[in-house]
């Protein structure tokens, strides 16, 4: 005869939790410490209660549950290092706990996955690893997925041609023709910029001299040069026109086949391409009209150099650099703000310090505060041209302090920007090694089976737990009658 060494009250106070095949045992009073949670509402009427084994079964992660159960015991929730952040969040949500309950010592480790998820979502939006979009994806971008013609499988030929041309110009790795078009586009960009640079060399320019007839007397004249100017060699005009004909053709075709014309016009690279092409045509017309002596027009023509940014579309690493700068924009603006304040403060100090301590005003190199602003900007950035410098001891001291302050102000935020770029680039390399297609896990098929484990020597104890509705249980060749049902029928 078995002897119960524990009182009935102690047995009733304990509860057994089977989580993912691992059994946990605690007191009911412990689970009541956190009301309005799943464990605080355990009753024997719940579907996951097993009356035979007298336990609650949960098909959840046992490692995370051990920390959750300790939270009920100690009142402190710690983050396990051997699980991923989203998994931990799902478990907290299932058990009815809040993520704010995590202890401060684990908060940085726990929230690290959020920055990772944000980084991955940004990389997904850049479509860096997209080689060729599927037909359904392209149709969805054009907004034809709800079109009656598409549903009937009868898209017009011009729409099919638009999709093909769009992929050729917008997805450089989608086909052999797309790769050829990409190489041609890059070639013309490089040739245009190289031509713009080389035409400034004197060896590639032509000197034009205008002569005026000067009458010496009634019978003799002399030709006197009046204007000496240099013109670009005509070969460069031919090269520029060939390149710009390609740019005009490219931007017109891309605009025609664009799924969203408004978004196309808002893209920065498209705006730069349009302005560069327009400005080349405008300056060429002015040149033919002999209105080419305006230096401001020549300055604005440098916008064609911005076409180099078109190369960013063809290299994922370049896109990551720009994205990192955008992601760190708040830090960069804060850096610029503090640098400007420091430059203004030290410029005022060194200007008046040199002015007060210099015996002769002509010896003061800082004639105005703008001169001091230039000096402090160069000094704080540790470039130091040497065109301006203080001559007095007080001015030198202020310049030294400005140098140290510049190093601290500029260098301290730099690790944040570098870490952002390293984070993006690390995830980019990791994504490149992932398989393009991954196995998809379908929904689980649940089959409900009535299963009652019972020992050969039962003596009707488990039948009492099942109630009077069960007539009998079969175990092998032995049939056990339910005495509870017999008595209720009697």
Tab-separated table of C-alpha atoms in Angstrom:
chain	number	residue	atom	x	y	z
A	1	UNK	CA	0.000	0.000	0.000
A	2	UNK	CA	1.447	3.330	-1.087
A	3	UNK	CA	1.810	6.002	1.540
A	4	UNK	CA	1.286	9.676	0.623
A	5	UNK	CA	4.130	11.483	2.351
A	6	UNK	CA	2.792	14.888	1.273
A	7	UNK	CA	-0.420	16.419	2.429
A	8	UNK	CA	-3.297	16.808	-0.007
A	9	UNK	CA	-2.978	20.580	0.179
A	10	UNK	CA	0.648	20.417	-1.009
A	11	UNK	CA	-0.257	18.113	-3.904
A	12	UNK	CA	-3.113	20.354	-4.994
A	13	UNK	CA	-0.868	23.443	-4.786
A	14	UNK	CA	1.626	22.018	-7.262
A	15	UNK	CA	1.175	22.135	-11.052
A	16	UNK	CA	3.079	20.294	-13.774
A	17	UNK	CA	3.745	22.060	-17.077
A	18	UNK	CA	4.940	20.102	-20.091
A	19	UNK	CA	6.465	22.582	-22.534
A	20	UNK	CA	7.842	21.110	-25.736
A	21	UNK	CA	8.407	17.730	-24.063
A	22	UNK	CA	10.235	19.190	-21.051
A	23	UNK	CA	8.411	19.027	-17.731
A	24	UNK	CA	8.385	21.939	-15.314
A	25	UNK	CA	6.921	21.832	-11.832
A	26	UNK	CA	5.939	24.834	-9.772
A	27	UNK	CA	3.282	26.073	-7.380
A	28	UNK	CA	-0.079	27.486	-8.406
A	29	UNK	CA	0.523	30.427	-6.116
A	30	UNK	CA	3.656	31.246	-8.149
A	31	UNK	CA	1.657	31.436	-11.359
A	32	UNK	CA	-0.868	33.776	-9.714
A	33	UNK	CA	1.828	36.435	-9.191
A	34	UNK	CA	1.270	37.790	-12.700
A	35	UNK	CA	-2.472	38.146	-13.281
A	36	UNK	CA	-4.023	38.400	-16.736
A	37	UNK	CA	-1.445	36.021	-18.209
A	38	UNK	CA	-1.922	32.583	-19.735
A	39	UNK	CA	-0.365	30.705	-16.821
A	40	UNK	CA	-2.436	32.558	-14.252
A	41	UNK	CA	-5.662	31.222	-15.818
A	42	UNK	CA	-4.913	27.484	-15.803
A	43	UNK	CA	-7.940	25.289	-15.165
A	44	UNK	CA	-8.619	21.603	-15.683
A	45	UNK	CA	-11.285	22.421	-18.280
A	46	UNK	CA	-8.711	23.721	-20.782
A	47	UNK	CA	-8.006	21.682	-23.923
A	48	UNK	CA	-4.295	21.338	-23.199
A	49	UNK	CA	-4.839	19.744	-19.780
A	50	UNK	CA	-4.114	15.996	-19.629
A	51	UNK	CA	-6.152	14.437	-16.793
A	52	UNK	CA	-4.315	11.116	-17.020
A	53	UNK	CA	-0.854	12.600	-16.523
A	54	UNK	CA	-2.232	15.515	-14.512
A	55	UNK	CA	-0.231	18.064	-16.498
A	56	UNK	CA	-0.677	20.925	-18.945
A	57	UNK	CA	0.944	20.456	-22.334
A	58	UNK	CA	2.163	23.404	-24.434
A	59	UNK	CA	3.910	22.893	-27.759
A	60	UNK	CA	6.215	25.859	-27.238
A	61	UNK	CA	9.946	26.559	-26.860
A	62	UNK	CA	11.166	25.053	-23.553
A	63	UNK	CA	14.337	27.176	-23.376
A	64	UNK	CA	12.429	30.440	-23.459
A	65	UNK	CA	9.817	29.081	-21.060
A	66	UNK	CA	12.465	28.417	-18.417
A	67	UNK	CA	13.206	32.163	-18.341
A	68	UNK	CA	9.495	32.972	-18.307
A	69	UNK	CA	8.887	30.622	-15.380
A	70	UNK	CA	11.799	32.210	-13.510
A	71	UNK	CA	10.090	35.547	-14.116
A	72	UNK	CA	7.086	34.263	-12.149
A	73	UNK	CA	9.400	33.082	-9.388
A	74	UNK	CA	11.815	36.013	-9.083
A	75	UNK	CA	9.975	38.906	-10.742
A	76	UNK	CA	12.878	39.490	-13.181
A	77	UNK	CA	12.702	38.578	-16.859
A	78	UNK	CA	16.050	37.957	-18.559
A	79	UNK	CA	16.721	37.387	-22.238
A	80	UNK	CA	18.245	33.993	-23.195
A	81	UNK	CA	21.241	34.398	-25.482
A	82	UNK	CA	20.644	31.167	-27.401
A	83	UNK	CA	17.413	32.285	-29.117
A	84	UNK	CA	16.587	34.860	-31.772
A	85	UNK	CA	14.821	38.077	-30.856
A	86	UNK	CA	11.626	37.531	-32.908
A	87	UNK	CA	11.234	34.056	-31.390
A	88	UNK	CA	11.497	35.528	-27.899
A	89	UNK	CA	8.890	38.164	-28.791
A	90	UNK	CA	6.508	35.503	-30.097
A	91	UNK	CA	6.881	33.509	-26.895
A	92	UNK	CA	6.249	36.588	-24.744
A	93	UNK	CA	3.124	37.340	-26.751
A	94	UNK	CA	1.880	33.756	-26.402
A	95	UNK	CA	2.316	33.680	-22.639
A	96	UNK	CA	0.692	37.105	-22.271
A	97	UNK	CA	3.785	39.058	-21.231
A	98	UNK	CA	5.029	42.451	-22.389
A	99	UNK	CA	8.428	43.079	-23.947
A	100	UNK	CA	8.863	46.028	-21.589
A	101	UNK	CA	9.149	43.489	-18.769
A	102	UNK	CA	12.672	42.548	-19.907
A	103	UNK	CA	15.355	43.667	-17.446
A	104	UNK	CA	17.509	46.689	-18.422
A	105	UNK	CA	20.661	44.557	-18.385
A	106	UNK	CA	19.291	42.493	-21.297
A	107	UNK	CA	17.511	45.270	-23.148
A	108	UNK	CA	20.371	46.141	-25.511
A	109	UNK	CA	20.903	42.507	-26.486
A	110	UNK	CA	17.187	41.900	-26.814
A	111	UNK	CA	16.510	44.928	-29.052
A	112	UNK	CA	19.487	44.260	-31.328
A	113	UNK	CA	17.314	42.181	-33.628
A	114	UNK	CA	15.122	45.205	-34.309
A	115	UNK	CA	17.979	47.084	-35.984
A	116	UNK	CA	18.783	43.913	-37.910
A	117	UNK	CA	15.208	43.624	-39.148
A	118	UNK	CA	15.201	47.306	-40.114
A	119	UNK	CA	18.457	46.837	-42.033
A	120	UNK	CA	17.074	43.811	-43.864
A	121	UNK	CA	13.884	45.651	-44.791
A	122	UNK	CA	15.929	48.536	-46.236
A	123	UNK	CA	18.062	46.109	-48.248
A	124	UNK	CA	14.877	44.459	-49.503
A	125	UNK	CA	13.550	47.819	-50.685
A	126	UNK	CA	16.760	48.447	-52.648
A	127	UNK	CA	16.272	45.177	-54.578
A	128	UNK	CA	20.028	44.638	-54.705
A	129	UNK	CA	19.826	40.932	-55.450
A	130	UNK	CA	17.016	41.127	-57.990
A	131	UNK	CA	18.319	39.701	-61.265
A	132	UNK	CA	15.084	39.353	-63.183
A	133	UNK	CA	11.565	40.017	-61.987
A	134	UNK	CA	8.956	37.429	-62.800
A	135	UNK	CA	6.179	38.159	-65.272
A	136	UNK	CA	3.649	38.464	-62.453
A	137	UNK	CA	5.868	40.933	-60.567
A	138	UNK	CA	6.317	43.128	-63.640
A	139	UNK	CA	2.588	43.077	-64.366
A	140	UNK	CA	1.917	44.063	-60.758
A	141	UNK	CA	4.336	47.006	-61.050
A	142	UNK	CA	2.461	48.210	-64.126
A	143	UNK	CA	-0.843	47.822	-62.281
A	144	UNK	CA	-2.270	45.360	-64.764
A	145	UNK	CA	-2.872	42.506	-62.326
A	146	UNK	CA	-6.570	43.455	-62.069
A	147	UNK	CA	-6.899	44.159	-65.779
A	148	UNK	CA	-9.550	42.167	-67.607
A	149	UNK	CA	-7.203	41.490	-70.518
A	150	UNK	CA	-4.602	40.025	-68.152
A	151	UNK	CA	-7.174	37.885	-66.358
A	152	UNK	CA	-8.311	36.503	-69.721
A	153	UNK	CA	-4.684	35.933	-70.739
A	154	UNK	CA	-4.894	38.318	-73.702
A	155	UNK	CA	-2.503	41.197	-73.046
A	156	UNK	CA	-1.939	43.400	-76.117
A	157	UNK	CA	1.410	43.144	-77.849
A	158	UNK	CA	2.355	46.728	-77.037
A	159	UNK	CA	1.954	46.041	-73.307
A	160	UNK	CA	4.111	42.944	-73.591
A	161	UNK	CA	6.697	44.994	-75.468
A	162	UNK	CA	6.610	47.682	-72.756
A	163	UNK	CA	7.388	45.074	-70.102
A	164	UNK	CA	10.298	43.688	-72.129
A	165	UNK	CA	11.804	47.130	-72.788
A	166	UNK	CA	11.316	48.142	-69.149
A	167	UNK	CA	13.281	45.110	-67.976
A	168	UNK	CA	16.046	45.830	-70.490
A	169	UNK	CA	16.601	49.370	-69.183
A	170	UNK	CA	15.737	48.949	-65.487
A	171	UNK	CA	17.101	45.463	-64.705
A	172	UNK	CA	20.670	45.370	-66.047
A	173	UNK	CA	21.208	41.666	-65.309
A	174	UNK	CA	17.870	40.388	-66.564
A	175	UNK	CA	19.066	39.343	-70.038
A	176	UNK	CA	21.954	39.530	-72.479
A	177	UNK	CA	20.390	42.513	-74.256
A	178	UNK	CA	19.997	44.297	-70.910
A	179	UNK	CA	23.684	43.726	-70.145
A	180	UNK	CA	24.661	45.132	-73.552
A	181	UNK	CA	22.482	48.220	-73.020
A	182	UNK	CA	24.026	48.698	-69.579
A	183	UNK	CA	27.559	48.531	-70.988
A	184	UNK	CA	26.644	51.049	-73.701
A	185	UNK	CA	25.116	53.422	-71.142
A	186	UNK	CA	28.163	53.244	-68.866
A	187	UNK	CA	30.458	53.751	-71.862
A	188	UNK	CA	28.694	56.942	-72.954
A	189	UNK	CA	28.657	58.289	-69.393
A	190	UNK	CA	32.406	57.793	-69.028
A	191	UNK	CA	33.153	59.201	-72.493
A	192	UNK	CA	31.007	62.277	-71.834
A	193	UNK	CA	32.727	63.030	-68.541
A	194	UNK	CA	36.176	62.357	-69.992
A	195	UNK	CA	35.420	64.723	-72.864
A	196	UNK	CA	34.223	67.392	-70.438
A	197	UNK	CA	37.488	67.117	-68.493
A	198	UNK	CA	39.904	66.958	-71.429
A	199	UNK	CA	38.438	69.934	-73.262
A	200	UNK	CA	39.717	72.218	-70.498
A	201	UNK	CA	43.339	71.401	-71.383
A	202	UNK	CA	45.071	74.055	-73.460
A	203	UNK	CA	46.491	71.421	-75.811
A	204	UNK	CA	42.944	70.542	-76.885
A	205	UNK	CA	41.752	74.116	-77.379
A	206	UNK	CA	41.962	76.356	-80.420
A	207	UNK	CA	43.063	79.979	-80.145
A	208	UNK	CA	40.973	82.416	-82.145
A	209	UNK	CA	42.235	85.912	-82.929
A	210	UNK	CA	40.057	88.617	-84.457
A	211	UNK	CA	41.755	91.261	-86.619
A	212	UNK	CA	40.590	94.791	-87.312
A	213	UNK	CA	41.768	96.872	-90.267
A	214	UNK	CA	43.354	100.107	-89.045
A	215	UNK	CA	43.809	102.890	-91.589
A	216	UNK	CA	47.264	104.383	-91.377
A	217	UNK	CA	46.755	106.905	-94.141
A	218	UNK	CA	44.692	107.299	-97.218
A	219	UNK	CA	46.587	104.618	-99.084
A	220	UNK	CA	47.724	102.153	-96.368
A	221	UNK	CA	45.992	99.961	-93.784
A	222	UNK	CA	47.197	97.593	-91.100
A	223	UNK	CA	45.497	94.581	-89.452
A	224	UNK	CA	45.563	94.733	-85.650
A	225	UNK	CA	44.479	91.832	-83.372
A	226	UNK	CA	41.663	92.901	-81.088
A	227	UNK	CA	40.491	89.722	-79.335
A	228	UNK	CA	42.347	86.596	-78.330
A	229	UNK	CA	40.179	83.740	-77.058
A	230	UNK	CA	40.294	79.961	-76.875
A	231	UNK	CA	37.596	77.704	-78.237
A	232	UNK	CA	36.920	74.030	-77.670
A	233	UNK	CA	38.128	71.775	-80.454
A	234	UNK	CA	35.215	70.825	-82.750
A	235	UNK	CA	35.907	67.133	-82.140
A	236	UNK	CA	34.646	67.469	-78.589
A	237	UNK	CA	31.368	68.920	-79.842
A	238	UNK	CA	30.888	65.867	-82.027
A	239	UNK	CA	31.647	63.524	-79.127
A	240	UNK	CA	29.289	65.397	-76.823
A	241	UNK	CA	26.489	65.305	-79.366
A	242	UNK	CA	26.877	61.569	-79.905
A	243	UNK	CA	26.781	60.950	-76.146
A	244	UNK	CA	23.820	63.236	-75.575
A	245	UNK	CA	21.880	61.653	-78.420
A	246	UNK	CA	22.151	58.390	-76.519
A	247	UNK	CA	21.135	60.072	-73.247
A	248	UNK	CA	18.108	61.679	-74.906
A	249	UNK	CA	17.095	58.385	-76.489
A	250	UNK	CA	17.542	56.535	-73.188
A	251	UNK	CA	15.560	58.931	-71.011
A	252	UNK	CA	12.693	59.137	-73.545
A	253	UNK	CA	12.411	55.351	-73.815
A	254	UNK	CA	12.590	54.893	-70.044
A	255	UNK	CA	9.900	57.532	-69.549
A	256	UNK	CA	7.576	55.940	-72.117
A	257	UNK	CA	7.800	52.438	-70.623
A	258	UNK	CA	7.818	53.606	-67.000
A	259	UNK	CA	4.992	52.066	-64.909
A	260	UNK	CA	4.595	55.282	-62.900
A	261	UNK	CA	5.383	58.497	-64.748
A	262	UNK	CA	5.157	60.689	-61.620
A	263	UNK	CA	7.577	58.550	-59.649
A	264	UNK	CA	9.903	58.476	-62.643
A	265	UNK	CA	10.031	62.280	-62.740
A	266	UNK	CA	10.714	62.443	-58.995
A	267	UNK	CA	13.805	60.231	-59.084
A	268	UNK	CA	16.974	62.226	-58.431
A	269	UNK	CA	19.054	60.463	-61.082
A	270	UNK	CA	16.426	61.126	-63.738
A	271	UNK	CA	16.309	64.811	-62.791
A	272	UNK	CA	20.102	65.026	-63.029
A	273	UNK	CA	20.080	63.272	-66.395
A	274	UNK	CA	17.439	65.625	-67.762
A	275	UNK	CA	19.155	68.787	-66.475
A	276	UNK	CA	22.547	67.697	-67.801
A	277	UNK	CA	21.130	66.986	-71.249
A	278	UNK	CA	19.128	70.204	-71.302
A	279	UNK	CA	22.050	72.327	-70.156
A	280	UNK	CA	24.372	70.881	-72.778
A	281	UNK	CA	21.877	71.753	-75.508
A	282	UNK	CA	21.317	75.216	-74.039
A	283	UNK	CA	25.041	76.060	-73.812
A	284	UNK	CA	25.643	74.715	-77.318
A	285	UNK	CA	22.991	77.076	-78.688
A	286	UNK	CA	24.554	80.000	-76.808
A	287	UNK	CA	27.947	79.079	-78.208
A	288	UNK	CA	26.641	79.209	-81.751
A	289	UNK	CA	25.144	82.622	-80.965
A	290	UNK	CA	28.552	83.807	-79.672
A	291	UNK	CA	27.188	84.199	-76.157
A	292	UNK	CA	29.780	82.020	-74.496
A	293	UNK	CA	31.717	84.410	-72.307
A	294	UNK	CA	29.511	83.970	-69.269
A	295	UNK	CA	31.469	82.065	-66.623
A	296	UNK	CA	28.283	81.320	-64.674
A	297	UNK	CA	27.003	79.256	-67.590
A	298	UNK	CA	30.249	77.298	-67.644
A	299	UNK	CA	29.910	76.663	-63.924
A	300	UNK	CA	26.392	75.288	-64.301
A	301	UNK	CA	27.547	72.975	-67.073
A	302	UNK	CA	29.404	70.944	-64.452
A	303	UNK	CA	26.085	69.286	-63.651
A	304	UNK	CA	26.941	66.680	-66.284
A	305	UNK	CA	29.564	65.335	-63.857
A	306	UNK	CA	26.624	64.250	-61.692
A	307	UNK	CA	25.903	61.563	-64.266
A	308	UNK	CA	28.490	59.488	-62.437
A	309	UNK	CA	25.772	58.742	-59.898
A	310	UNK	CA	24.083	56.637	-62.573
A	311	UNK	CA	26.798	54.070	-61.962
A	312	UNK	CA	25.316	53.509	-58.501
A	313	UNK	CA	22.457	51.574	-60.077
A	314	UNK	CA	24.886	49.003	-61.419
A	315	UNK	CA	26.834	48.218	-58.239
A	316	UNK	CA	25.213	47.125	-54.949
A	317	UNK	CA	28.113	48.405	-52.843
A	318	UNK	CA	27.649	51.959	-54.103
A	319	UNK	CA	23.966	51.819	-53.233
A	320	UNK	CA	24.868	50.650	-49.737
A	321	UNK	CA	27.154	53.668	-49.258
A	322	UNK	CA	24.396	56.124	-50.196
A	323	UNK	CA	21.881	54.246	-48.054
A	324	UNK	CA	24.262	54.318	-45.089
A	325	UNK	CA	24.635	58.073	-45.449
A	326	UNK	CA	20.855	58.511	-45.562
A	327	UNK	CA	20.415	56.228	-42.556
A	328	UNK	CA	23.023	58.268	-40.627
A	329	UNK	CA	21.612	61.632	-41.708
A	330	UNK	CA	20.587	62.579	-38.166
A	331	UNK	CA	24.144	62.026	-36.929
A	332	UNK	CA	25.591	63.945	-39.879
A	333	UNK	CA	23.297	66.925	-39.328
A	334	UNK	CA	24.216	66.942	-35.645
A	335	UNK	CA	27.901	66.849	-36.608
A	336	UNK	CA	27.503	69.772	-39.024
A	337	UNK	CA	25.584	71.752	-36.401
A	338	UNK	CA	28.298	71.385	-33.737
A	339	UNK	CA	31.091	72.091	-36.234
A	340	UNK	CA	29.441	75.339	-37.345
A	341	UNK	CA	28.960	76.452	-33.743
A	342	UNK	CA	32.575	75.669	-32.873
A	343	UNK	CA	33.878	77.434	-35.989
A	344	UNK	CA	31.857	80.565	-35.220
A	345	UNK	CA	32.991	80.658	-31.579
A	346	UNK	CA	36.697	80.125	-32.256
A	347	UNK	CA	36.640	82.508	-35.236
A	348	UNK	CA	35.339	85.323	-33.061
A	349	UNK	CA	37.850	84.541	-30.315
A	350	UNK	CA	40.896	84.418	-32.563
A	351	UNK	CA	39.876	87.531	-34.492
A	352	UNK	CA	39.609	89.711	-31.407
A	353	UNK	CA	42.609	88.054	-29.744
A	354	UNK	CA	44.841	88.900	-32.708
A	355	UNK	CA	43.337	92.360	-32.925
A	356	UNK	CA	44.012	93.176	-29.270
A	357	UNK	CA	47.519	91.758	-28.998
A	358	UNK	CA	48.940	92.851	-32.367
A	359	UNK	CA	50.900	96.088	-32.166
A	360	UNK	CA	50.440	97.096	-35.778
A	361	UNK	CA	47.091	96.462	-37.511
A	362	UNK	CA	48.900	95.625	-40.754
A	363	UNK	CA	50.521	92.624	-39.074
A	364	UNK	CA	47.135	91.085	-38.258
A	365	UNK	CA	46.388	88.399	-40.875
A	366	UNK	CA	42.735	88.236	-39.879
A	367	UNK	CA	41.269	91.344	-41.468
A	368	UNK	CA	37.713	90.254	-40.698
A	369	UNK	CA	35.747	87.514	-38.979
A	370	UNK	CA	35.082	85.727	-42.323
A	371	UNK	CA	38.867	85.328	-42.642
A	372	UNK	CA	38.890	83.818	-39.159
A	373	UNK	CA	35.986	81.537	-40.118
A	374	UNK	CA	38.015	80.171	-43.025
A	375	UNK	CA	41.052	79.645	-40.793
A	376	UNK	CA	39.069	77.800	-38.116
A	377	UNK	CA	37.254	75.603	-40.637
A	378	UNK	CA	40.579	74.496	-42.117
A	379	UNK	CA	42.145	74.132	-38.664
A	380	UNK	CA	39.321	72.124	-37.075
A	381	UNK	CA	39.230	69.769	-40.054
A	382	UNK	CA	43.018	69.240	-39.526
A	383	UNK	CA	43.808	70.263	-43.123
A	384	UNK	CA	45.790	73.422	-42.416
A	385	UNK	CA	46.563	75.227	-45.689
A	386	UNK	CA	48.830	77.734	-43.998
A	387	UNK	CA	47.564	80.760	-45.917
A	388	UNK	CA	46.320	82.292	-42.643
A	389	UNK	CA	47.833	81.767	-39.214
A	390	UNK	CA	47.954	83.583	-35.851
A	391	UNK	CA	51.094	85.487	-34.884
A	392	UNK	CA	50.453	86.182	-31.205
A	393	UNK	CA	50.718	83.797	-28.272
A	394	UNK	CA	47.041	84.143	-27.390
A	395	UNK	CA	46.005	83.517	-30.993
A	396	UNK	CA	48.208	80.418	-31.170
A	397	UNK	CA	46.654	79.101	-27.963
A	398	UNK	CA	43.145	79.576	-29.336
A	399	UNK	CA	44.200	77.880	-32.587
A	400	UNK	CA	45.561	74.885	-30.649
A	401	UNK	CA	42.335	74.555	-28.662
A	402	UNK	CA	40.356	74.787	-31.907
A	403	UNK	CA	42.417	71.930	-33.376
A	404	UNK	CA	41.762	69.651	-30.399
A	405	UNK	CA	38.074	70.574	-30.387
A	406	UNK	CA	37.833	69.811	-34.096
A	407	UNK	CA	39.342	66.365	-33.632
A	408	UNK	CA	36.891	65.558	-30.831
A	409	UNK	CA	33.805	66.959	-32.553
A	410	UNK	CA	34.465	65.333	-35.934
A	411	UNK	CA	35.938	61.997	-34.853
A	412	UNK	CA	33.495	61.063	-32.091
A	413	UNK	CA	30.405	60.544	-34.326
A	414	UNK	CA	32.410	58.790	-37.054
A	415	UNK	CA	32.259	55.295	-35.469
A	416	UNK	CA	28.449	55.498	-35.621
A	417	UNK	CA	28.529	56.171	-39.361
A	418	UNK	CA	31.176	53.503	-39.947
A	419	UNK	CA	29.195	50.987	-37.896
A	420	UNK	CA	26.071	51.729	-39.935
A	421	UNK	CA	27.912	51.097	-43.191
A	422	UNK	CA	29.550	47.941	-41.806
A	423	UNK	CA	26.140	46.691	-40.682
A	424	UNK	CA	24.618	47.223	-44.130
A	425	UNK	CA	27.593	45.735	-45.946
A	426	UNK	CA	27.779	42.686	-43.666
A	427	UNK	CA	24.122	41.891	-44.220
A	428	UNK	CA	24.552	42.499	-47.958
A	429	UNK	CA	27.336	39.901	-48.133
A	430	UNK	CA	25.322	37.475	-46.029
A	431	UNK	CA	22.305	37.899	-48.318
A	432	UNK	CA	24.433	37.181	-51.381
A	433	UNK	CA	25.294	33.747	-49.960
A	434	UNK	CA	21.703	32.773	-49.201
A	435	UNK	CA	19.868	30.470	-51.622
A	436	UNK	CA	17.483	32.264	-53.948
A	437	UNK	CA	14.632	29.869	-53.155
A	438	UNK	CA	13.926	28.555	-49.678
A	439	UNK	CA	11.669	25.779	-48.485
A	440	UNK	CA	8.199	26.939	-47.506
A	441	UNK	CA	6.566	25.328	-44.493
A	442	UNK	CA	2.853	24.784	-44.934
A	443	UNK	CA	0.185	24.815	-42.239
A	444	UNK	CA	0.207	21.893	-39.864
A	445	UNK	CA	-2.440	19.224	-40.305
A	446	UNK	CA	-3.969	18.427	-36.946
A	447	UNK	CA	-5.581	15.058	-36.379
A	448	UNK	CA	-7.495	14.618	-33.159
A	449	UNK	CA	-7.125	11.172	-31.674
A	450	UNK	CA	-8.650	9.990	-28.438
A	451	UNK	CA	-5.835	8.279	-26.639
A	452	UNK	CA	-5.954	7.183	-23.019
A	453	UNK	CA	-2.720	5.683	-21.677
A	454	UNK	CA	-3.504	3.176	-18.962
A	455	UNK	CA	-1.564	0.537	-17.097
A	456	UNK	CA	-2.537	-3.117	-17.003
A	457	UNK	CA	-3.297	-2.830	-13.325
A	458	UNK	CA	-5.678	0.115	-13.270
A	459	UNK	CA	-8.341	-0.833	-10.765
A	460	UNK	CA	-10.637	1.791	-12.296
A	461	UNK	CA	-8.681	4.830	-10.966
A	462	UNK	CA	-8.291	6.530	-14.369
A	463	UNK	CA	-11.907	5.717	-15.246
A	464	UNK	CA	-12.993	7.810	-12.303
A	465	UNK	CA	-11.209	10.769	-13.859
A	466	UNK	CA	-13.013	10.209	-17.158
A	467	UNK	CA	-16.458	10.344	-15.524
A	468	UNK	CA	-19.577	8.200	-15.910
A	469	UNK	CA	-19.868	8.746	-19.688
A	470	UNK	CA	-17.162	6.131	-20.435
A	471	UNK	CA	-18.439	2.557	-20.401
A	472	UNK	CA	-15.131	0.709	-20.457
A	473	UNK	CA	-11.539	0.798	-21.653
A	474	UNK	CA	-9.688	-1.877	-23.587
A	475	UNK	CA	-6.074	-2.640	-22.739
A	476	UNK	CA	-4.824	-5.527	-24.824
A	477	UNK	CA	-7.193	-8.402	-24.134
A	478	UNK	CA	-8.413	-6.966	-20.828
A	479	UNK	CA	-11.657	-4.986	-20.505
A	480	UNK	CA	-12.085	-2.656	-17.541
A	481	UNK	CA	-15.658	-1.700	-16.701
A	482	UNK	CA	-16.505	1.743	-15.397
A	483	UNK	CA	-18.088	1.287	-11.993
A	484	UNK	CA	-19.047	4.975	-11.898
A	485	UNK	CA	-21.329	4.517	-14.885
A	486	UNK	CA	-22.860	1.361	-13.406
A	487	UNK	CA	-23.688	3.120	-10.156
A	488	UNK	CA	-25.156	6.172	-11.922
A	489	UNK	CA	-27.345	3.943	-14.098
A	490	UNK	CA	-28.535	2.080	-11.049
